[in-house]
PDB file of C-alpha atoms in Angstrom:
ATOM      1  CA  UNK A   1       0.000   0.000   0.000  1.00 38.00           C
ATOM      2  CA  UNK A   2       1.328   3.475  -0.904  1.00 39.00           C
ATOM      3  CA  UNK A   3       1.276   5.923   2.007  1.00 42.00           C
ATOM      4  CA  UNK A   4      -0.327   9.228   1.118  1.00 40.00           C
ATOM      5  CA  UNK A   5       1.513  10.960   3.965  1.00 40.00           C
ATOM      6  CA  UNK A   6       4.863   9.974   2.457  1.00 41.00           C
ATOM      7  CA  UNK A   7       4.162  12.242  -0.515  1.00 42.00           C
ATOM      8  CA  UNK A   8       3.179  15.277   1.595  1.00 43.00           C
ATOM      9  CA  UNK A   9       5.592  17.949   2.757  1.00 47.00           C
ATOM     10  CA  UNK A  10       7.120  17.065   6.125  1.00 45.00           C
ATOM     11  CA  UNK A  11       5.425  19.988   7.950  1.00 47.00           C
ATOM     12  CA  UNK A  12       2.030  19.159   6.503  1.00 43.00           C
ATOM     13  CA  UNK A  13       2.443  15.463   7.300  1.00 46.00           C
ATOM     14  CA  UNK A  14       3.237  16.365  10.887  1.00 49.00           C
ATOM     15  CA  UNK A  15       0.043  18.418  11.152  1.00 49.00           C
ATOM     16  CA  UNK A  16      -2.005  15.524   9.755  1.00 44.00           C
ATOM     17  CA  UNK A  17      -0.492  13.152  12.315  1.00 48.00           C
ATOM     18  CA  UNK A  18      -1.213  15.635  15.113  1.00 48.00           C
ATOM     19  CA  UNK A  19      -4.818  16.140  13.992  1.00 47.00           C
ATOM     20  CA  UNK A  20      -5.350  12.374  13.854  1.00 46.00           C
ATOM     21  CA  UNK A  21      -4.005  11.901  17.374  1.00 44.00           C
ATOM     22  CA  UNK A  22      -6.201  14.719  18.689  1.00 41.00           C
ATOM     23  CA  UNK A  23      -9.265  13.128  17.054  1.00 45.00           C
ATOM     24  CA  UNK A  24      -8.449   9.698  18.499  1.00 41.00           C
ATOM     25  CA  UNK A  25      -8.170  11.047  22.054  1.00 43.00           C
ATOM     26  CA  UNK A  26     -11.012  13.592  21.747  1.00 46.00           C
ATOM     27  CA  UNK A  27     -13.689  11.070  20.734  1.00 43.00           C
ATOM     28  CA  UNK A  28     -13.573   9.077  24.010  1.00 48.00           C
ATOM     29  CA  UNK A  29     -13.519  12.331  25.992  1.00 45.00           C
ATOM     30  CA  UNK A  30     -16.606  13.653  24.162  1.00 47.00           C
ATOM     31  CA  UNK A  31     -18.415  10.336  24.577  1.00 45.00           C
ATOM     32  CA  UNK A  32     -17.508  10.278  28.265  1.00 48.00           C
ATOM     33  CA  UNK A  33     -18.862  13.801  28.694  1.00 50.00           C
ATOM     34  CA  UNK A  34     -22.169  12.883  27.041  1.00 48.00           C
ATOM     35  CA  UNK A  35     -22.531   9.772  29.207  1.00 48.00           C
ATOM     36  CA  UNK A  36     -21.805  11.842  32.289  1.00 50.00           C
ATOM     37  CA  UNK A  37     -24.514  14.343  31.338  1.00 49.00           C
ATOM     38  CA  UNK A  38     -27.012  11.518  30.729  1.00 52.00           C
ATOM     39  CA  UNK A  39     -26.151   9.881  34.061  1.00 57.00           C
ATOM     40  CA  UNK A  40     -26.486  13.226  35.837  1.00 57.00           C
ATOM     41  CA  UNK A  41     -29.923  13.792  34.313  1.00 60.00           C
ATOM     42  CA  UNK A  42     -31.040  10.229  35.086  1.00 66.00           C
ATOM     43  CA  UNK A  43     -30.059  10.670  38.731  1.00 72.00           C
ATOM     44  CA  UNK A  44     -32.579  13.528  38.987  1.00 80.00           C
ATOM     45  CA  UNK A  45     -35.609  11.468  37.859  1.00 89.00           C
ATOM     46  CA  UNK A  46     -38.254  11.948  40.537  1.00 88.00           C
ATOM     47  CA  UNK A  47     -41.597  10.636  39.210  1.00 91.00           C
ATOM     48  CA  UNK A  48     -43.269   8.781  36.371  1.00 94.00           C
ATOM     49  CA  UNK A  49     -46.804   9.930  35.581  1.00 94.00           C
ATOM     50  CA  UNK A  50     -49.703   8.651  33.485  1.00 96.00           C
ATOM     51  CA  UNK A  51     -52.520  10.990  32.507  1.00 95.00           C
ATOM     52  CA  UNK A  52     -55.729  11.412  30.510  1.00 95.00           C
ATOM     53  CA  UNK A  53     -57.394  14.703  29.543  1.00 94.00           C
ATOM     54  CA  UNK A  54     -60.696  15.784  28.014  1.00 94.00           C
ATOM     55  CA  UNK A  55     -61.374  19.154  26.428  1.00 93.00           C
ATOM     56  CA  UNK A  56     -62.846  21.218  23.657  1.00 91.00           C
ATOM     57  CA  UNK A  57     -61.677  23.254  20.688  1.00 89.00           C
ATOM     58  CA  UNK A  58     -62.762  26.782  19.827  1.00 74.00           C
ATOM     59  CA  UNK A  59     -66.416  27.141  18.817  1.00 70.00           C
ATOM     60  CA  UNK A  60     -67.514  28.392  15.437  1.00 69.00           C
ATOM     61  CA  UNK A  61     -64.454  27.213  13.477  1.00 82.00           C
ATOM     62  CA  UNK A  62     -63.990  24.460  10.870  1.00 89.00           C
ATOM     63  CA  UNK A  63     -62.968  22.001  13.625  1.00 91.00           C
ATOM     64  CA  UNK A  64     -65.179  20.893  16.514  1.00 90.00           C
ATOM     65  CA  UNK A  65     -65.069  18.327  19.302  1.00 90.00           C
ATOM     66  CA  UNK A  66     -66.622  14.896  19.085  1.00 87.00           C
ATOM     67  CA  UNK A  67     -69.558  14.005  21.284  1.00 81.00           C
ATOM     68  CA  UNK A  68     -67.202  13.026  24.129  1.00 82.00           C
ATOM     69  CA  UNK A  69     -64.777  15.883  23.567  1.00 88.00           C
ATOM     70  CA  UNK A  70     -61.153  16.006  22.508  1.00 92.00           C
ATOM     71  CA  UNK A  71     -59.343  13.291  24.453  1.00 93.00           C
ATOM     72  CA  UNK A  72     -55.656  12.738  25.046  1.00 93.00           C
ATOM     73  CA  UNK A  73     -53.574  10.312  27.044  1.00 94.00           C
ATOM     74  CA  UNK A  74     -49.896   9.724  27.619  1.00 95.00           C
ATOM     75  CA  UNK A  75     -47.034   9.493  30.065  1.00 95.00           C
ATOM     76  CA  UNK A  76     -44.470  11.895  31.477  1.00 96.00           C
ATOM     77  CA  UNK A  77     -41.102  11.561  33.201  1.00 95.00           C
ATOM     78  CA  UNK A  78     -40.325  14.241  35.802  1.00 95.00           C
ATOM     79  CA  UNK A  79     -36.854  15.500  36.698  1.00 94.00           C
ATOM     80  CA  UNK A  80     -36.237  17.538  39.837  1.00 93.00           C
ATOM     81  CA  UNK A  81     -34.252  20.658  38.931  1.00 93.00           C
ATOM     82  CA  UNK A  82     -34.424  22.679  42.144  1.00 93.00           C
ATOM     83  CA  UNK A  83     -36.128  23.397  45.459  1.00 93.00           C
ATOM     84  CA  UNK A  84     -36.616  26.173  48.000  1.00 93.00           C
ATOM     85  CA  UNK A  85     -36.498  25.161  51.672  1.00 90.00           C
ATOM     86  CA  UNK A  86     -36.909  26.921  54.994  1.00 87.00           C
ATOM     87  CA  UNK A  87     -35.861  26.124  58.531  1.00 83.00           C
ATOM     88  CA  UNK A  88     -38.714  25.095  60.794  1.00 80.00           C
ATOM     89  CA  UNK A  89     -38.932  24.795  64.558  1.00 68.00           C
ATOM     90  CA  UNK A  90     -36.230  25.634  67.096  1.00 62.00           C
ATOM     91  CA  UNK A  91     -32.900  23.876  67.088  1.00 61.00           C
ATOM     92  CA  UNK A  92     -32.460  21.654  70.100  1.00 63.00           C
ATOM     93  CA  UNK A  93     -29.467  22.843  72.109  1.00 61.00           C
ATOM     94  CA  UNK A  94     -26.517  20.483  72.424  1.00 60.00           C
ATOM     95  CA  UNK A  95     -26.162  18.697  75.788  1.00 63.00           C
ATOM     96  CA  UNK A  96     -22.437  19.407  75.937  1.00 67.00           C
ATOM     97  CA  UNK A  97     -20.639  22.480  74.661  1.00 71.00           C
ATOM     98  CA  UNK A  98     -17.476  20.469  73.963  1.00 69.00           C
ATOM     99  CA  UNK A  99     -16.626  16.958  72.926  1.00 73.00           C
ATOM    100  CA  UNK A 100     -13.548  14.746  72.987  1.00 77.00           C
ATOM    101  CA  UNK A 101     -12.055  13.564  69.699  1.00 77.00           C
ATOM    102  CA  UNK A 102      -9.367  10.925  69.258  1.00 75.00           C
ATOM    103  CA  UNK A 103      -6.246  12.376  67.625  1.00 76.00           C
ATOM    104  CA  UNK A 104      -3.744   9.526  67.455  1.00 79.00           C
ATOM    105  CA  UNK A 105      -1.873   6.682  69.097  1.00 80.00           C
ATOM    106  CA  UNK A 106       1.834   6.365  69.931  1.00 79.00           C
ATOM    107  CA  UNK A 107       3.496   3.013  70.763  1.00 77.00           C
ATOM    108  CA  UNK A 108       6.873   3.122  72.554  1.00 79.00           C
ATOM    109  CA  UNK A 109       8.976  -0.024  73.005  1.00 77.00           C
ATOM    110  CA  UNK A 110      11.479  -0.508  75.815  1.00 76.00           C
ATOM    111  CA  UNK A 111      13.051  -3.926  75.586  1.00 72.00           C
ATOM    112  CA  UNK A 112      10.293  -6.466  75.692  1.00 75.00           C
ATOM    113  CA  UNK A 113       7.838  -3.944  77.010  1.00 78.00           C
ATOM    114  CA  UNK A 114       5.565  -1.730  74.893  1.00 76.00           C
ATOM    115  CA  UNK A 115       3.702   1.301  76.173  1.00 78.00           C
ATOM    116  CA  UNK A 116       0.735   2.717  74.229  1.00 79.00           C
ATOM    117  CA  UNK A 117      -0.281   6.353  74.565  1.00 79.00           C
ATOM    118  CA  UNK A 118      -3.709   7.475  73.309  1.00 79.00           C
ATOM    119  CA  UNK A 119      -4.049  11.159  72.481  1.00 81.00           C
ATOM    120  CA  UNK A 120      -7.367  13.006  72.653  1.00 77.00           C
ATOM    121  CA  UNK A 121      -8.350  16.603  71.995  1.00 80.00           C
ATOM    122  CA  UNK A 122     -11.171  18.676  73.451  1.00 78.00           C
ATOM    123  CA  UNK A 123     -13.048  20.529  70.676  1.00 78.00           C
ATOM    124  CA  UNK A 124     -16.299  22.524  70.548  1.00 79.00           C
ATOM    125  CA  UNK A 125     -19.386  20.398  69.969  1.00 72.00           C
ATOM    126  CA  UNK A 126     -20.978  20.852  66.510  1.00 73.00           C
ATOM    127  CA  UNK A 127     -24.190  22.794  66.153  1.00 73.00           C
ATOM    128  CA  UNK A 128     -27.281  20.566  65.805  1.00 71.00           C
ATOM    129  CA  UNK A 129     -28.558  20.210  62.237  1.00 74.00           C
ATOM    130  CA  UNK A 130     -31.638  22.354  61.539  1.00 77.00           C
ATOM    131  CA  UNK A 131     -34.982  20.809  60.566  1.00 80.00           C
ATOM    132  CA  UNK A 132     -35.836  21.865  57.013  1.00 82.00           C
ATOM    133  CA  UNK A 133     -39.183  22.029  55.210  1.00 87.00           C
ATOM    134  CA  UNK A 134     -39.569  22.116  51.421  1.00 90.00           C
ATOM    135  CA  UNK A 135     -41.634  25.075  50.242  1.00 93.00           C
ATOM    136  CA  UNK A 136     -41.272  24.995  46.467  1.00 95.00           C
ATOM    137  CA  UNK A 137     -40.071  22.287  44.117  1.00 94.00           C
ATOM    138  CA  UNK A 138     -39.207  22.850  40.465  1.00 96.00           C
ATOM    139  CA  UNK A 139     -39.440  20.003  37.974  1.00 95.00           C
ATOM    140  CA  UNK A 140     -38.881  19.446  34.277  1.00 96.00           C
ATOM    141  CA  UNK A 141     -41.266  17.057  32.515  1.00 95.00           C
ATOM    142  CA  UNK A 142     -40.681  15.143  29.289  1.00 95.00           C
ATOM    143  CA  UNK A 143     -43.907  13.628  27.984  1.00 95.00           C
ATOM    144  CA  UNK A 144     -45.410  11.712  25.102  1.00 95.00           C
ATOM    145  CA  UNK A 145     -49.100  11.996  24.303  1.00 94.00           C
ATOM    146  CA  UNK A 146     -51.706  11.302  21.667  1.00 95.00           C
ATOM    147  CA  UNK A 147     -54.775  13.456  20.962  1.00 94.00           C
ATOM    148  CA  UNK A 148     -57.979  12.490  19.140  1.00 93.00           C
ATOM    149  CA  UNK A 149     -61.692  13.257  19.297  1.00 92.00           C
ATOM    150  CA  UNK A 150     -62.068  16.099  16.807  1.00 92.00           C
ATOM    151  CA  UNK A 151     -63.916  16.369  13.498  1.00 91.00           C
ATOM    152  CA  UNK A 152     -64.801  18.795  10.714  1.00 91.00           C
ATOM    153  CA  UNK A 153     -67.792  20.954  11.563  1.00 89.00           C
ATOM    154  CA  UNK A 154     -68.872  21.295   7.929  1.00 88.00           C
ATOM    155  CA  UNK A 155     -71.443  18.624   6.854  1.00 87.00           C
ATOM    156  CA  UNK A 156     -70.277  16.115   4.286  1.00 85.00           C
ATOM    157  CA  UNK A 157     -66.643  16.116   5.376  1.00 89.00           C
ATOM    158  CA  UNK A 158     -65.139  13.193   7.272  1.00 90.00           C
ATOM    159  CA  UNK A 159     -61.838  14.165   8.922  1.00 91.00           C
ATOM    160  CA  UNK A 160     -59.678  11.545  10.658  1.00 91.00           C
ATOM    161  CA  UNK A 161     -56.283  11.539  12.292  1.00 92.00           C
ATOM    162  CA  UNK A 162     -54.455  11.900  15.605  1.00 93.00           C
ATOM    163  CA  UNK A 163     -52.002  14.427  17.014  1.00 95.00           C
ATOM    164  CA  UNK A 164     -48.853  13.110  18.664  1.00 94.00           C
ATOM    165  CA  UNK A 165     -46.601  15.082  20.960  1.00 92.00           C
ATOM    166  CA  UNK A 166     -42.995  14.086  20.241  1.00 85.00           C
ATOM    167  CA  UNK A 167     -42.260  15.125  22.954  1.00 89.00           C
ATOM    168  CA  UNK A 168     -43.829  17.785  25.152  1.00 94.00           C
ATOM    169  CA  UNK A 169     -41.613  19.707  27.571  1.00 95.00           C
ATOM    170  CA  UNK A 170     -43.090  21.175  30.759  1.00 96.00           C
ATOM    171  CA  UNK A 171     -41.684  23.244  33.593  1.00 97.00           C
ATOM    172  CA  UNK A 172     -43.559  22.941  36.925  1.00 97.00           C
ATOM    173  CA  UNK A 173     -43.412  24.971  40.121  1.00 97.00           C
ATOM    174  CA  UNK A 174     -45.141  23.205  43.048  1.00 95.00           C
ATOM    175  CA  UNK A 175     -46.017  24.678  46.434  1.00 95.00           C
ATOM    176  CA  UNK A 176     -45.407  21.623  48.605  1.00 91.00           C
ATOM    177  CA  UNK A 177     -47.457  22.508  51.738  1.00 91.00           C
ATOM    178  CA  UNK A 178     -50.694  22.781  49.727  1.00 93.00           C
ATOM    179  CA  UNK A 179     -49.945  20.426  46.815  1.00 92.00           C
ATOM    180  CA  UNK A 180     -50.722  23.207  44.334  1.00 96.00           C
ATOM    181  CA  UNK A 181     -48.685  23.624  41.152  1.00 97.00           C
ATOM    182  CA  UNK A 182     -48.540  25.720  38.004  1.00 97.00           C
ATOM    183  CA  UNK A 183     -46.548  25.327  34.851  1.00 97.00           C
ATOM    184  CA  UNK A 184     -45.715  26.107  31.250  1.00 97.00           C
ATOM    185  CA  UNK A 185     -45.732  23.569  28.428  1.00 97.00           C
ATOM    186  CA  UNK A 186     -44.273  23.504  24.946  1.00 96.00           C
ATOM    187  CA  UNK A 187     -43.020  20.920  22.485  1.00 95.00           C
ATOM    188  CA  UNK A 188     -43.211  19.420  19.025  1.00 95.00           C
ATOM    189  CA  UNK A 189     -46.403  17.879  17.636  1.00 95.00           C
ATOM    190  CA  UNK A 190     -47.322  16.105  14.430  1.00 95.00           C
ATOM    191  CA  UNK A 191     -50.547  15.118  12.682  1.00 92.00           C
ATOM    192  CA  UNK A 192     -50.455  11.356  12.066  1.00 91.00           C
ATOM    193  CA  UNK A 193     -52.692   9.418   9.693  1.00 91.00           C
ATOM    194  CA  UNK A 194     -54.552  12.546   8.593  1.00 93.00           C
ATOM    195  CA  UNK A 195     -57.268  11.660   6.057  1.00 93.00           C
ATOM    196  CA  UNK A 196     -60.094  13.684   4.552  1.00 91.00           C
ATOM    197  CA  UNK A 197     -63.135  12.010   2.946  1.00 90.00           C
ATOM    198  CA  UNK A 198     -65.663  13.928   0.844  1.00 86.00           C
ATOM    199  CA  UNK A 199     -69.168  12.699   0.000  1.00 75.00           C
ATOM    200  CA  UNK A 200     -68.622  13.049  -3.726  1.00 67.00           C
ATOM    201  CA  UNK A 201     -65.300  11.189  -3.772  1.00 65.00           C
ATOM    202  CA  UNK A 202     -64.601   7.824  -2.114  1.00 71.00           C
ATOM    203  CA  UNK A 203     -60.799   8.137  -2.250  1.00 85.00           C
ATOM    204  CA  UNK A 204     -59.264   9.958   0.733  1.00 90.00           C
ATOM    205  CA  UNK A 205     -57.124  13.068   0.641  1.00 92.00           C
ATOM    206  CA  UNK A 206     -54.130  12.566   2.913  1.00 94.00           C
ATOM    207  CA  UNK A 207     -52.392  15.316   4.832  1.00 94.00           C
ATOM    208  CA  UNK A 208     -49.241  15.966   6.814  1.00 93.00           C
ATOM    209  CA  UNK A 209     -48.387  18.780   9.223  1.00 94.00           C
ATOM    210  CA  UNK A 210     -45.929  19.654  11.985  1.00 95.00           C
ATOM    211  CA  UNK A 211     -46.076  22.449  14.524  1.00 95.00           C
ATOM    212  CA  UNK A 212     -45.231  23.507  18.076  1.00 94.00           C
ATOM    213  CA  UNK A 213     -47.592  23.597  21.017  1.00 95.00           C
ATOM    214  CA  UNK A 214     -47.685  26.104  23.869  1.00 96.00           C
ATOM    215  CA  UNK A 215     -49.800  26.168  26.994  1.00 96.00           C
ATOM    216  CA  UNK A 216     -50.290  27.152  30.613  1.00 97.00           C
ATOM    217  CA  UNK A 217     -51.661  24.909  33.352  1.00 97.00           C
ATOM    218  CA  UNK A 218     -52.591  24.744  37.028  1.00 97.00           C
ATOM    219  CA  UNK A 219     -53.271  21.696  39.137  1.00 97.00           C
ATOM    220  CA  UNK A 220     -53.670  20.081  42.532  1.00 97.00           C
ATOM    221  CA  UNK A 221     -51.919  16.967  43.876  1.00 95.00           C
ATOM    222  CA  UNK A 222     -53.493  14.704  46.517  1.00 94.00           C
ATOM    223  CA  UNK A 223     -51.623  11.793  48.098  1.00 90.00           C
ATOM    224  CA  UNK A 224     -53.644   8.608  48.570  1.00 89.00           C
ATOM    225  CA  UNK A 225     -52.045   5.388  49.859  1.00 84.00           C
ATOM    226  CA  UNK A 226     -48.598   6.585  48.899  1.00 81.00           C
ATOM    227  CA  UNK A 227     -49.586   7.560  45.348  1.00 87.00           C
ATOM    228  CA  UNK A 228     -49.881  11.110  44.035  1.00 91.00           C
ATOM    229  CA  UNK A 229     -53.135  11.733  42.166  1.00 95.00           C
ATOM    230  CA  UNK A 230     -53.579  15.036  40.381  1.00 96.00           C
ATOM    231  CA  UNK A 231     -56.274  17.101  38.692  1.00 96.00           C
ATOM    232  CA  UNK A 232     -55.156  19.683  36.149  1.00 96.00           C
ATOM    233  CA  UNK A 233     -56.688  22.395  33.999  1.00 96.00           C
ATOM    234  CA  UNK A 234     -54.891  23.768  30.939  1.00 96.00           C
ATOM    235  CA  UNK A 235     -55.185  26.111  27.974  1.00 96.00           C
ATOM    236  CA  UNK A 236     -53.137  24.813  25.050  1.00 95.00           C
ATOM    237  CA  UNK A 237     -52.434  26.291  21.626  1.00 94.00           C
ATOM    238  CA  UNK A 238     -52.265  23.579  18.950  1.00 94.00           C
ATOM    239  CA  UNK A 239     -52.424  25.342  15.603  1.00 93.00           C
ATOM    240  CA  UNK A 240     -51.325  23.578  12.421  1.00 94.00           C
ATOM    241  CA  UNK A 241     -51.238  26.718  10.331  1.00 90.00           C
ATOM    242  CA  UNK A 242     -50.331  24.962   7.087  1.00 89.00           C
ATOM    243  CA  UNK A 243     -51.271  21.381   6.163  1.00 92.00           C
ATOM    244  CA  UNK A 244     -49.687  19.661   3.171  1.00 93.00           C
ATOM    245  CA  UNK A 245     -52.543  17.842   1.428  1.00 93.00           C
ATOM    246  CA  UNK A 246     -52.165  15.296  -1.363  1.00 92.00           C
ATOM    247  CA  UNK A 247     -54.959  17.092  -3.250  1.00 91.00           C
ATOM    248  CA  UNK A 248     -56.684  20.472  -2.868  1.00 90.00           C
ATOM    249  CA  UNK A 249     -58.865  20.332   0.292  1.00 90.00           C
ATOM    250  CA  UNK A 250     -61.908  22.476   1.105  1.00 89.00           C
ATOM    251  CA  UNK A 251     -60.821  26.042   1.771  1.00 89.00           C
ATOM    252  CA  UNK A 252     -61.839  25.777   5.427  1.00 88.00           C
ATOM    253  CA  UNK A 253     -59.353  22.949   6.082  1.00 90.00           C
ATOM    254  CA  UNK A 254     -56.156  24.411   4.709  1.00 90.00           C
ATOM    255  CA  UNK A 255     -55.176  24.765   8.357  1.00 91.00           C
ATOM    256  CA  UNK A 256     -56.283  22.820  11.451  1.00 93.00           C
ATOM    257  CA  UNK A 257     -56.544  24.601  14.804  1.00 92.00           C
ATOM    258  CA  UNK A 258     -57.090  22.460  17.907  1.00 92.00           C
ATOM    259  CA  UNK A 259     -56.535  25.241  20.452  1.00 93.00           C
ATOM    260  CA  UNK A 260     -58.750  24.952  23.522  1.00 92.00           C
ATOM    261  CA  UNK A 261     -59.323  24.157  27.195  1.00 93.00           C
ATOM    262  CA  UNK A 262     -58.811  20.769  28.792  1.00 95.00           C
ATOM    263  CA  UNK A 263     -59.199  19.095  32.185  1.00 96.00           C
ATOM    264  CA  UNK A 264     -56.980  16.166  33.026  1.00 95.00           C
ATOM    265  CA  UNK A 265     -56.310  13.669  35.759  1.00 96.00           C
ATOM    266  CA  UNK A 266     -53.662  11.048  36.420  1.00 96.00           C
ATOM    267  CA  UNK A 267     -51.319   9.401  38.866  1.00 95.00           C
ATOM    268  CA  UNK A 268     -47.610   9.740  39.604  1.00 92.00           C
ATOM    269  CA  UNK A 269     -45.263   7.060  40.891  1.00 89.00           C
ATOM    270  CA  UNK A 270     -42.154   8.092  42.746  1.00 87.00           C
ATOM    271  CA  UNK A 271     -39.069   6.546  41.147  1.00 83.00           C
ATOM    272  CA  UNK A 272     -36.393   8.825  42.581  1.00 66.00           C
ATOM    273  CA  UNK A 273     -34.113   8.348  45.528  1.00 55.00           C
TER     274      UNK A 273
END
């Protein structure tokens, strides 16, 4: 085999060798850094939640809710990202103001005899640890959900498909003493299996659309038998402003807006330390 480096100028060949060595040693370092970040994030997992919601979309538009409303279900992994604590109660005073700590041992030999000297030191006793109470906890949620239960409001149009959140990202602030929380939600969503049937044509018109969601929410957590049940109300913007159809659709369905209110409930399982 002919070496390409042998035909390069000596200075350039040296740079190529140096760059190759840097790449060889940098790849394990980068991989190690990514694994460390993943392990650090995994160590902060606090809860795993399952939820179901029911809601409506805006009235008077081309999209309306089914008879049972717009329904969604999914799961969410929660990561603890911070907390605010306060000291509660009065610290119990220490019984003794000082304490004795062992410093070392000296063994002296004299012939067949050995004498051992133990050395101790008198130091101030440590202050008792305060009792702390958590006021606020802050969590990051990564969720996956599926939404269905909507239809075209115009007669003669059969609209089918589901919305999938891939994923949703939420930031929660919870007031621990009352179990109340509020949060913001965003994320990526996609229309899956979107089909449009018209009365005068049996073949469906397929569609595809991506967008981002945004919402605000408030909720209440109640602990029952060691499980955290929650009830949550939310306003979420889900607007697919432009849908790519396989054929020209009715003018009213060039975009699909599923913005509306929802009420949800679910349960969380603690999986953290």
